[in-house]
Amino acid sequence: MKKIYFIGGGQMVEAIIRAVIHNNIFENKQINVFDINHSRLNYLAETYGIDVVFNEKSGFRDADLIIIGVRPQDDIKTISGLIDQYADQNATIISIVAGVTLKKLESYLDNKFALVRVIPNTLTDTGFGYSAATLNNLADKNKINSFLNGFGKVEYIEESLLDIFTGYGVAGPNYIYYFIESLADAGVLAGLPRDLSWKIALENTSGAVEMLKITGKHPRQLLDINNSPGGVGINALFELNKSDFAAGLQNSVLTAVKRTSQLGGETK
């Protein structure tokens, strides 16, 4: 029976655990977690029925997948040293640490492990959202595919695109949440009750996405259909164009991508 060992038990790791158990990718007793916060470990054990360890060295026993799930600012070099010393060489090491390159990880692990960098999506409970993955030459997609698809979808991409994917794809729901919040506030500002404004904002957002998928049209084509000459829609769009909404959104993505690259440079 395959076992999976998470080094780090933060929010992203919890979201992955919750999804892979719910989707029957792993049974709870196949999952082992270490975290320096013992109260966090107790919470994970009680909530999900998984195994936890209070000594990180003991978690490597029989682990087929080892997930590095700590922050970029944490001591990745020391963690890699523990993997090098205690992990089975047939195990696949998966890092979900933003900004830390395969080359850096390989240097810590003496180039002897199958190694995968994964940028996980944050929509794990929905079945939506893309994670991105890149592999070294020892790694096998077949050994990780079911795991990665257990909390959404996966795209295998070049490592040079991972930082961009992080700032655009993984941070993507943040932009959508912010837009929906602002749209609902606009309805309230115009005079709608909060609950009605919220309901309409959610319905219009999901409906607009479905229209794009069903029709295969570019957003501008659907805008043209909705905007009659001198009508309500085109006047509303005129104001939105004056607000630099598009530039603000694009600058947000570029800033997120830049910060992802900075995190890699701050790695210990």
PDB file of C-alpha atoms in Angstrom:
ATOM      1  CA  MET A   1       0.000   0.000   0.000  1.00  0.00           C
ATOM      2  CA  LYS A   2       1.449   3.338  -1.059  1.00  0.00           C
ATOM      3  CA  LYS A   3       2.155   5.877   1.632  1.00  0.00           C
ATOM      4  CA  ILE A   4       2.500   9.611   1.361  1.00  0.00           C
ATOM      5  CA  TYR A   5       4.455  11.797   3.767  1.00  0.00           C
ATOM      6  CA  PHE A   6       3.892  15.554   4.061  1.00  0.00           C
ATOM      7  CA  ILE A   7       6.658  17.629   5.611  1.00  0.00           C
ATOM      8  CA  GLY A   8       4.678  20.648   6.787  1.00  0.00           C
ATOM      9  CA  GLY A   9       1.016  20.709   7.766  1.00  0.00           C
ATOM     10  CA  GLY A  10      -0.165  24.171   6.771  1.00  0.00           C
ATOM     11  CA  GLN A  11      -3.338  25.291   5.005  1.00  0.00           C
ATOM     12  CA  MET A  12      -2.291  24.156   1.515  1.00  0.00           C
ATOM     13  CA  VAL A  13      -1.276  20.724   2.755  1.00  0.00           C
ATOM     14  CA  GLU A  14      -4.557  20.405   4.642  1.00  0.00           C
ATOM     15  CA  ALA A  15      -6.522  21.336   1.514  1.00  0.00           C
ATOM     16  CA  ILE A  16      -4.684  18.666  -0.506  1.00  0.00           C
ATOM     17  CA  ILE A  17      -5.226  16.043   2.210  1.00  0.00           C
ATOM     18  CA  ARG A  18      -8.929  16.851   2.425  1.00  0.00           C
ATOM     19  CA  ALA A  19      -9.329  16.541  -1.365  1.00  0.00           C
ATOM     20  CA  VAL A  20      -7.350  13.319  -1.912  1.00  0.00           C
ATOM     21  CA  ILE A  21      -9.264  11.607   0.909  1.00  0.00           C
ATOM     22  CA  HIS A  22     -12.622  12.885  -0.368  1.00  0.00           C
ATOM     23  CA  ASN A  23     -11.798  11.747  -3.920  1.00  0.00           C
ATOM     24  CA  ASN A  24     -10.589   8.316  -2.720  1.00  0.00           C
ATOM     25  CA  ILE A  25      -7.052   8.786  -4.041  1.00  0.00           C
ATOM     26  CA  PHE A  26      -5.557   7.883  -0.655  1.00  0.00           C
ATOM     27  CA  GLU A  27      -7.041   6.392   2.473  1.00  0.00           C
ATOM     28  CA  ASN A  28      -6.435   8.388   5.619  1.00  0.00           C
ATOM     29  CA  LYS A  29      -4.091   5.745   7.065  1.00  0.00           C
ATOM     30  CA  GLN A  30      -1.855   6.047   4.009  1.00  0.00           C
ATOM     31  CA  ILE A  31      -1.139   9.673   4.905  1.00  0.00           C
ATOM     32  CA  ASN A  32       1.503  10.829   7.351  1.00  0.00           C
ATOM     33  CA  VAL A  33       2.306  14.426   8.309  1.00  0.00           C
ATOM     34  CA  PHE A  34       4.998  16.214  10.266  1.00  0.00           C
ATOM     35  CA  ASP A  35       4.836  19.817  11.436  1.00  0.00           C
ATOM     36  CA  ILE A  36       6.823  21.689  14.062  1.00  0.00           C
ATOM     37  CA  ASN A  37       3.496  22.893  15.519  1.00  0.00           C
ATOM     38  CA  HIS A  38       2.246  19.948  17.600  1.00  0.00           C
ATOM     39  CA  SER A  39      -1.216  21.423  18.123  1.00  0.00           C
ATOM     40  CA  ARG A  40      -1.532  21.601  14.345  1.00  0.00           C
ATOM     41  CA  LEU A  41      -0.646  17.911  14.093  1.00  0.00           C
ATOM     42  CA  ASN A  42      -3.237  17.016  16.724  1.00  0.00           C
ATOM     43  CA  TYR A  43      -5.850  18.970  14.782  1.00  0.00           C
ATOM     44  CA  LEU A  44      -5.019  17.197  11.488  1.00  0.00           C
ATOM     45  CA  ALA A  45      -5.080  13.772  13.142  1.00  0.00           C
ATOM     46  CA  GLU A  46      -8.423  14.418  14.828  1.00  0.00           C
ATOM     47  CA  THR A  47     -10.038  16.022  11.779  1.00  0.00           C
ATOM     48  CA  TYR A  48      -8.933  13.618   9.041  1.00  0.00           C
ATOM     49  CA  GLY A  49      -7.939  10.446  10.869  1.00  0.00           C
ATOM     50  CA  ILE A  50      -4.464  10.534   9.353  1.00  0.00           C
ATOM     51  CA  ASP A  51      -1.199   9.515  10.979  1.00  0.00           C
ATOM     52  CA  VAL A  52       1.090  12.221  12.298  1.00  0.00           C
ATOM     53  CA  VAL A  53       4.648  12.147  13.584  1.00  0.00           C
ATOM     54  CA  PHE A  54       6.305  14.395  16.114  1.00  0.00           C
ATOM     55  CA  ASN A  55       9.796  13.382  14.967  1.00  0.00           C
ATOM     56  CA  GLU A  56      10.247  14.188  11.275  1.00  0.00           C
ATOM     57  CA  LYS A  57      12.770  11.365  10.745  1.00  0.00           C
ATOM     58  CA  SER A  58      10.204   8.647  11.462  1.00  0.00           C
ATOM     59  CA  GLY A  59       7.820   9.791   8.726  1.00  0.00           C
ATOM     60  CA  PHE A  60      10.027   8.631   5.872  1.00  0.00           C
ATOM     61  CA  ARG A  61       9.406   4.952   6.610  1.00  0.00           C
ATOM     62  CA  ASP A  62       7.682   3.269   3.614  1.00  0.00           C
ATOM     63  CA  ALA A  63       6.826   6.617   1.992  1.00  0.00           C
ATOM     64  CA  ASP A  64       6.439   6.413  -1.799  1.00  0.00           C
ATOM     65  CA  LEU A  65       5.625  10.106  -2.168  1.00  0.00           C
ATOM     66  CA  ILE A  66       7.298  12.738   0.002  1.00  0.00           C
ATOM     67  CA  ILE A  67       5.798  16.220  -0.172  1.00  0.00           C
ATOM     68  CA  ILE A  68       7.846  19.237   0.874  1.00  0.00           C
ATOM     69  CA  GLY A  69       5.044  21.529   2.019  1.00  0.00           C
ATOM     70  CA  VAL A  70       6.829  24.285   3.931  1.00  0.00           C
ATOM     71  CA  ARG A  71       7.280  27.998   3.208  1.00  0.00           C
ATOM     72  CA  PRO A  72      10.023  29.284   0.867  1.00  0.00           C
ATOM     73  CA  GLN A  73      11.540  31.111   3.865  1.00  0.00           C
ATOM     74  CA  ASP A  74      11.942  27.861   5.831  1.00  0.00           C
ATOM     75  CA  ASP A  75      15.159  25.853   5.906  1.00  0.00           C
ATOM     76  CA  ILE A  76      14.778  23.830   2.693  1.00  0.00           C
ATOM     77  CA  LYS A  77      18.420  22.761   2.781  1.00  0.00           C
ATOM     78  CA  THR A  78      18.061  21.046   6.169  1.00  0.00           C
ATOM     79  CA  ILE A  79      14.797  19.375   5.099  1.00  0.00           C
ATOM     80  CA  SER A  80      16.502  18.124   1.953  1.00  0.00           C
ATOM     81  CA  GLY A  81      19.312  16.728   4.093  1.00  0.00           C
ATOM     82  CA  LEU A  82      16.789  14.664   6.074  1.00  0.00           C
ATOM     83  CA  ILE A  83      15.284  13.351   2.845  1.00  0.00           C
ATOM     84  CA  ASP A  84      18.736  12.479   1.548  1.00  0.00           C
ATOM     85  CA  GLN A  85      19.507  10.584   4.759  1.00  0.00           C
ATOM     86  CA  TYR A  86      16.231   8.814   5.547  1.00  0.00           C
ATOM     87  CA  ALA A  87      14.094   8.506   2.402  1.00  0.00           C
ATOM     88  CA  ASP A  88      13.959   5.442   0.169  1.00  0.00           C
ATOM     89  CA  GLN A  89      15.765   6.273  -3.063  1.00  0.00           C
ATOM     90  CA  ASN A  90      12.789   4.915  -5.012  1.00  0.00           C
ATOM     91  CA  ALA A  91      10.519   7.558  -3.470  1.00  0.00           C
ATOM     92  CA  THR A  92       9.353  10.513  -5.533  1.00  0.00           C
ATOM     93  CA  ILE A  93       9.956  13.894  -3.923  1.00  0.00           C
ATOM     94  CA  ILE A  94       7.333  16.552  -4.650  1.00  0.00           C
ATOM     95  CA  SER A  95       8.031  20.157  -3.696  1.00  0.00           C
ATOM     96  CA  ILE A  96       5.125  22.603  -3.466  1.00  0.00           C
ATOM     97  CA  VAL A  97       7.454  25.400  -2.337  1.00  0.00           C
ATOM     98  CA  ALA A  98       7.054  28.482  -4.541  1.00  0.00           C
ATOM     99  CA  GLY A  99      10.183  29.861  -6.208  1.00  0.00           C
ATOM    100  CA  VAL A 100      12.587  27.021  -5.302  1.00  0.00           C
ATOM    101  CA  THR A 101      13.989  25.571  -8.535  1.00  0.00           C
ATOM    102  CA  LEU A 102      14.614  21.945  -9.459  1.00  0.00           C
ATOM    103  CA  LYS A 103      18.292  22.781  -9.819  1.00  0.00           C
ATOM    104  CA  LYS A 104      18.487  24.068  -6.257  1.00  0.00           C
ATOM    105  CA  LEU A 105      16.592  21.076  -4.883  1.00  0.00           C
ATOM    106  CA  GLU A 106      18.723  18.651  -6.890  1.00  0.00           C
ATOM    107  CA  SER A 107      21.874  20.233  -5.495  1.00  0.00           C
ATOM    108  CA  TYR A 108      20.565  19.644  -1.965  1.00  0.00           C
ATOM    109  CA  LEU A 109      19.618  16.024  -2.808  1.00  0.00           C
ATOM    110  CA  ASP A 110      22.794  15.070  -4.742  1.00  0.00           C
ATOM    111  CA  ASN A 111      20.760  14.474  -7.934  1.00  0.00           C
ATOM    112  CA  LYS A 112      19.692  10.991  -6.865  1.00  0.00           C
ATOM    113  CA  PHE A 113      15.913  11.335  -6.377  1.00  0.00           C
ATOM    114  CA  ALA A 114      12.955  11.530  -8.729  1.00  0.00           C
ATOM    115  CA  LEU A 115      11.953  15.137  -8.172  1.00  0.00           C
ATOM    116  CA  VAL A 116       8.810  17.098  -9.085  1.00  0.00           C
ATOM    117  CA  ARG A 117       7.997  20.745  -8.562  1.00  0.00           C
ATOM    118  CA  VAL A 118       4.277  21.369  -8.211  1.00  0.00           C
ATOM    119  CA  ILE A 119       2.465  24.661  -7.870  1.00  0.00           C
ATOM    120  CA  PRO A 120      -0.898  23.508  -6.445  1.00  0.00           C
ATOM    121  CA  ASN A 121      -4.145  25.279  -7.195  1.00  0.00           C
ATOM    122  CA  THR A 122      -6.204  26.706  -4.336  1.00  0.00           C
ATOM    123  CA  LEU A 123      -9.586  25.404  -5.558  1.00  0.00           C
ATOM    124  CA  THR A 124      -8.904  21.931  -4.210  1.00  0.00           C
ATOM    125  CA  ASP A 125     -12.415  21.278  -2.861  1.00  0.00           C
ATOM    126  CA  THR A 126     -14.157  22.076  -6.154  1.00  0.00           C
ATOM    127  CA  GLY A 127     -12.479  19.809  -8.719  1.00  0.00           C
ATOM    128  CA  PHE A 128     -11.679  22.970 -10.682  1.00  0.00           C
ATOM    129  CA  GLY A 129      -8.350  24.746 -10.993  1.00  0.00           C
ATOM    130  CA  TYR A 130      -5.039  23.803 -12.568  1.00  0.00           C
ATOM    131  CA  SER A 131      -1.918  22.848 -10.697  1.00  0.00           C
ATOM    132  CA  ALA A 132       1.332  23.089 -12.648  1.00  0.00           C
ATOM    133  CA  ALA A 133       4.092  20.491 -12.503  1.00  0.00           C
ATOM    134  CA  THR A 134       7.587  20.086 -13.874  1.00  0.00           C
ATOM    135  CA  LEU A 135       9.773  16.975 -13.488  1.00  0.00           C
ATOM    136  CA  ASN A 136      13.454  16.138 -13.433  1.00  0.00           C
ATOM    137  CA  ASN A 137      14.745  13.331 -15.655  1.00  0.00           C
ATOM    138  CA  LEU A 138      14.300  10.674 -12.941  1.00  0.00           C
ATOM    139  CA  ALA A 139      10.620  11.388 -12.289  1.00  0.00           C
ATOM    140  CA  ASP A 140       7.718   9.466 -13.827  1.00  0.00           C
ATOM    141  CA  LYS A 141       4.328  11.125 -14.501  1.00  0.00           C
ATOM    142  CA  ASN A 142       2.575   7.802 -13.964  1.00  0.00           C
ATOM    143  CA  LYS A 143       3.638   7.781 -10.303  1.00  0.00           C
ATOM    144  CA  ILE A 144       2.201  11.207  -9.524  1.00  0.00           C
ATOM    145  CA  ASN A 145      -0.702  11.705 -11.946  1.00  0.00           C
ATOM    146  CA  SER A 146      -3.474  10.303  -9.760  1.00  0.00           C
ATOM    147  CA  PHE A 147      -2.219  12.273  -6.759  1.00  0.00           C
ATOM    148  CA  LEU A 148      -2.091  15.577  -8.658  1.00  0.00           C
ATOM    149  CA  ASN A 149      -5.501  15.022 -10.236  1.00  0.00           C
ATOM    150  CA  GLY A 150      -6.880  14.223  -6.794  1.00  0.00           C
ATOM    151  CA  PHE A 151      -7.152  17.930  -5.969  1.00  0.00           C
ATOM    152  CA  GLY A 152      -8.037  19.463  -9.340  1.00  0.00           C
ATOM    153  CA  LYS A 153      -6.438  19.295 -12.763  1.00  0.00           C
ATOM    154  CA  VAL A 154      -2.751  19.363 -13.718  1.00  0.00           C
ATOM    155  CA  GLU A 155      -0.735  20.912 -16.525  1.00  0.00           C
ATOM    156  CA  TYR A 156       2.844  19.765 -17.110  1.00  0.00           C
ATOM    157  CA  ILE A 157       4.814  22.820 -18.168  1.00  0.00           C
ATOM    158  CA  GLU A 158       8.377  24.053 -18.548  1.00  0.00           C
ATOM    159  CA  GLU A 159       9.962  25.130 -15.284  1.00  0.00           C
ATOM    160  CA  SER A 160      10.648  28.582 -16.744  1.00  0.00           C
ATOM    161  CA  LEU A 161       6.871  29.165 -16.728  1.00  0.00           C
ATOM    162  CA  LEU A 162       6.240  28.124 -13.114  1.00  0.00           C
ATOM    163  CA  ASP A 163       6.736  31.549 -11.538  1.00  0.00           C
ATOM    164  CA  ILE A 164       4.370  33.065 -14.108  1.00  0.00           C
ATOM    165  CA  PHE A 165       1.874  30.279 -13.474  1.00  0.00           C
ATOM    166  CA  THR A 166       2.059  30.977  -9.728  1.00  0.00           C
ATOM    167  CA  GLY A 167       1.379  34.698 -10.047  1.00  0.00           C
ATOM    168  CA  TYR A 168      -1.323  34.249 -12.677  1.00  0.00           C
ATOM    169  CA  GLY A 169      -2.869  30.803 -12.254  1.00  0.00           C
ATOM    170  CA  VAL A 170      -2.610  30.039  -8.552  1.00  0.00           C
ATOM    171  CA  ALA A 171      -3.258  33.612  -7.448  1.00  0.00           C
ATOM    172  CA  GLY A 172      -6.034  33.741 -10.065  1.00  0.00           C
ATOM    173  CA  PRO A 173      -8.969  33.017  -7.722  1.00  0.00           C
ATOM    174  CA  ASN A 174      -7.921  36.060  -5.652  1.00  0.00           C
ATOM    175  CA  TYR A 175      -8.575  38.337  -8.622  1.00  0.00           C
ATOM    176  CA  ILE A 176     -11.958  36.693  -9.197  1.00  0.00           C
ATOM    177  CA  TYR A 177     -12.929  36.946  -5.497  1.00  0.00           C
ATOM    178  CA  TYR A 178     -11.997  40.627  -5.480  1.00  0.00           C
ATOM    179  CA  PHE A 179     -13.987  41.297  -8.657  1.00  0.00           C
ATOM    180  CA  ILE A 180     -17.089  39.521  -7.335  1.00  0.00           C
ATOM    181  CA  GLU A 181     -16.862  41.362  -4.006  1.00  0.00           C
ATOM    182  CA  SER A 182     -16.606  44.692  -5.840  1.00  0.00           C
ATOM    183  CA  LEU A 183     -19.468  43.784  -8.180  1.00  0.00           C
ATOM    184  CA  ALA A 184     -21.732  42.858  -5.260  1.00  0.00           C
ATOM    185  CA  ASP A 185     -20.802  46.106  -3.490  1.00  0.00           C
ATOM    186  CA  ALA A 186     -21.758  48.003  -6.658  1.00  0.00           C
ATOM    187  CA  GLY A 187     -25.217  46.444  -6.551  1.00  0.00           C
ATOM    188  CA  VAL A 188     -25.642  47.513  -2.932  1.00  0.00           C
ATOM    189  CA  LEU A 189     -24.370  51.003  -3.768  1.00  0.00           C
ATOM    190  CA  ALA A 190     -27.013  51.214  -6.506  1.00  0.00           C
ATOM    191  CA  GLY A 191     -29.725  50.220  -4.026  1.00  0.00           C
ATOM    192  CA  LEU A 192     -30.137  46.434  -4.113  1.00  0.00           C
ATOM    193  CA  PRO A 193     -30.339  44.423  -0.877  1.00  0.00           C
ATOM    194  CA  ARG A 194     -27.015  42.736  -0.080  1.00  0.00           C
ATOM    195  CA  ASP A 195     -28.294  39.159  -0.391  1.00  0.00           C
ATOM    196  CA  LEU A 196     -29.905  39.829  -3.791  1.00  0.00           C
ATOM    197  CA  SER A 197     -26.838  41.660  -5.099  1.00  0.00           C
ATOM    198  CA  TRP A 198     -24.603  38.790  -3.965  1.00  0.00           C
ATOM    199  CA  LYS A 199     -26.849  36.171  -5.599  1.00  0.00           C
ATOM    200  CA  ILE A 200     -26.869  38.059  -8.907  1.00  0.00           C
ATOM    201  CA  ALA A 201     -23.087  38.609  -8.873  1.00  0.00           C
ATOM    202  CA  LEU A 202     -22.417  34.884  -8.414  1.00  0.00           C
ATOM    203  CA  GLU A 203     -24.979  33.869 -11.058  1.00  0.00           C
ATOM    204  CA  ASN A 204     -23.684  36.349 -13.618  1.00  0.00           C
ATOM    205  CA  THR A 205     -20.080  35.302 -13.030  1.00  0.00           C
ATOM    206  CA  SER A 206     -20.685  31.574 -13.431  1.00  0.00           C
ATOM    207  CA  GLY A 207     -23.135  32.184 -16.305  1.00  0.00           C
ATOM    208  CA  ALA A 208     -20.680  34.386 -18.199  1.00  0.00           C
ATOM    209  CA  VAL A 209     -18.001  31.694 -17.946  1.00  0.00           C
ATOM    210  CA  GLU A 210     -20.441  29.105 -19.280  1.00  0.00           C
ATOM    211  CA  MET A 211     -21.350  31.390 -22.200  1.00  0.00           C
ATOM    212  CA  LEU A 212     -17.686  31.696 -23.135  1.00  0.00           C
ATOM    213  CA  LYS A 213     -17.287  27.914 -23.018  1.00  0.00           C
ATOM    214  CA  ILE A 214     -20.521  27.105 -24.887  1.00  0.00           C
ATOM    215  CA  THR A 215     -20.147  29.683 -27.658  1.00  0.00           C
ATOM    216  CA  GLY A 216     -16.359  29.547 -28.049  1.00  0.00           C
ATOM    217  CA  LYS A 217     -16.507  33.291 -28.633  1.00  0.00           C
ATOM    218  CA  HIS A 218     -13.967  35.876 -27.542  1.00  0.00           C
ATOM    219  CA  PRO A 219     -15.179  38.026 -24.621  1.00  0.00           C
ATOM    220  CA  ARG A 220     -15.176  41.064 -26.898  1.00  0.00           C
ATOM    221  CA  GLN A 221     -17.624  39.324 -29.237  1.00  0.00           C
ATOM    222  CA  LEU A 222     -20.053  38.703 -26.377  1.00  0.00           C
ATOM    223  CA  LEU A 223     -19.600  42.297 -25.211  1.00  0.00           C
ATOM    224  CA  ASP A 224     -20.562  43.486 -28.685  1.00  0.00           C
ATOM    225  CA  ILE A 225     -23.705  41.343 -28.606  1.00  0.00           C
ATOM    226  CA  ASN A 226     -24.720  42.759 -25.201  1.00  0.00           C
ATOM    227  CA  ASN A 227     -23.968  46.416 -25.996  1.00  0.00           C
ATOM    228  CA  SER A 228     -26.571  48.073 -28.219  1.00  0.00           C
ATOM    229  CA  PRO A 229     -25.864  51.567 -29.634  1.00  0.00           C
ATOM    230  CA  GLY A 230     -26.233  54.185 -26.913  1.00  0.00           C
ATOM    231  CA  GLY A 231     -27.554  51.557 -24.538  1.00  0.00           C
ATOM    232  CA  VAL A 232     -27.043  50.708 -20.887  1.00  0.00           C
ATOM    233  CA  GLY A 233     -24.213  48.211 -21.429  1.00  0.00           C
ATOM    234  CA  ILE A 234     -22.007  50.404 -23.612  1.00  0.00           C
ATOM    235  CA  ASN A 235     -22.378  53.359 -21.230  1.00  0.00           C
ATOM    236  CA  ALA A 236     -21.382  51.148 -18.299  1.00  0.00           C
ATOM    237  CA  LEU A 237     -18.411  49.814 -20.285  1.00  0.00           C
ATOM    238  CA  PHE A 238     -17.323  53.380 -21.097  1.00  0.00           C
ATOM    239  CA  GLU A 239     -16.997  54.136 -17.381  1.00  0.00           C
ATOM    240  CA  LEU A 240     -15.151  50.893 -16.738  1.00  0.00           C
ATOM    241  CA  ASN A 241     -12.676  51.698 -19.517  1.00  0.00           C
ATOM    242  CA  LYS A 242     -11.942  55.075 -17.903  1.00  0.00           C
ATOM    243  CA  SER A 243     -11.152  53.367 -14.578  1.00  0.00           C
ATOM    244  CA  ASP A 244      -7.994  51.568 -15.851  1.00  0.00           C
ATOM    245  CA  PHE A 245      -9.526  48.337 -14.562  1.00  0.00           C
ATOM    246  CA  ALA A 246      -7.634  46.214 -17.117  1.00  0.00           C
ATOM    247  CA  ALA A 247      -4.263  47.830 -16.366  1.00  0.00           C
ATOM    248  CA  GLY A 248      -4.802  47.443 -12.629  1.00  0.00           C
ATOM    249  CA  LEU A 249      -5.545  43.763 -13.014  1.00  0.00           C
ATOM    250  CA  GLN A 250      -2.570  43.178 -15.302  1.00  0.00           C
ATOM    251  CA  ASN A 251      -0.243  45.031 -12.936  1.00  0.00           C
ATOM    252  CA  SER A 252      -1.512  42.864 -10.080  1.00  0.00           C
ATOM    253  CA  VAL A 253      -0.534  39.726 -12.001  1.00  0.00           C
ATOM    254  CA  LEU A 254       2.912  41.110 -12.852  1.00  0.00           C
ATOM    255  CA  THR A 255       3.501  42.025  -9.192  1.00  0.00           C
ATOM    256  CA  ALA A 256       2.483  38.524  -8.076  1.00  0.00           C
ATOM    257  CA  VAL A 257       4.869  36.949 -10.605  1.00  0.00           C
ATOM    258  CA  LYS A 258       7.690  39.231  -9.441  1.00  0.00           C
ATOM    259  CA  ARG A 259       7.084  38.323  -5.801  1.00  0.00           C
ATOM    260  CA  THR A 260       7.163  34.602  -6.644  1.00  0.00           C
ATOM    261  CA  SER A 261      10.629  35.015  -8.162  1.00  0.00           C
ATOM    262  CA  GLN A 262      11.770  36.992  -5.104  1.00  0.00           C
ATOM    263  CA  LEU A 263      10.667  34.174  -2.780  1.00  0.00           C
ATOM    264  CA  GLY A 264      12.975  31.785  -4.579  1.00  0.00           C
ATOM    265  CA  GLY A 265      15.883  34.152  -3.953  1.00  0.00           C
ATOM    266  CA  GLU A 266      15.067  34.267  -0.239  1.00  0.00           C
ATOM    267  CA  THR A 267      15.246  30.484   0.168  1.00  0.00           C
ATOM    268  CA  LYS A 268      17.626  29.249   2.842  1.00  0.00           C
TER     269      LYS A 268
END
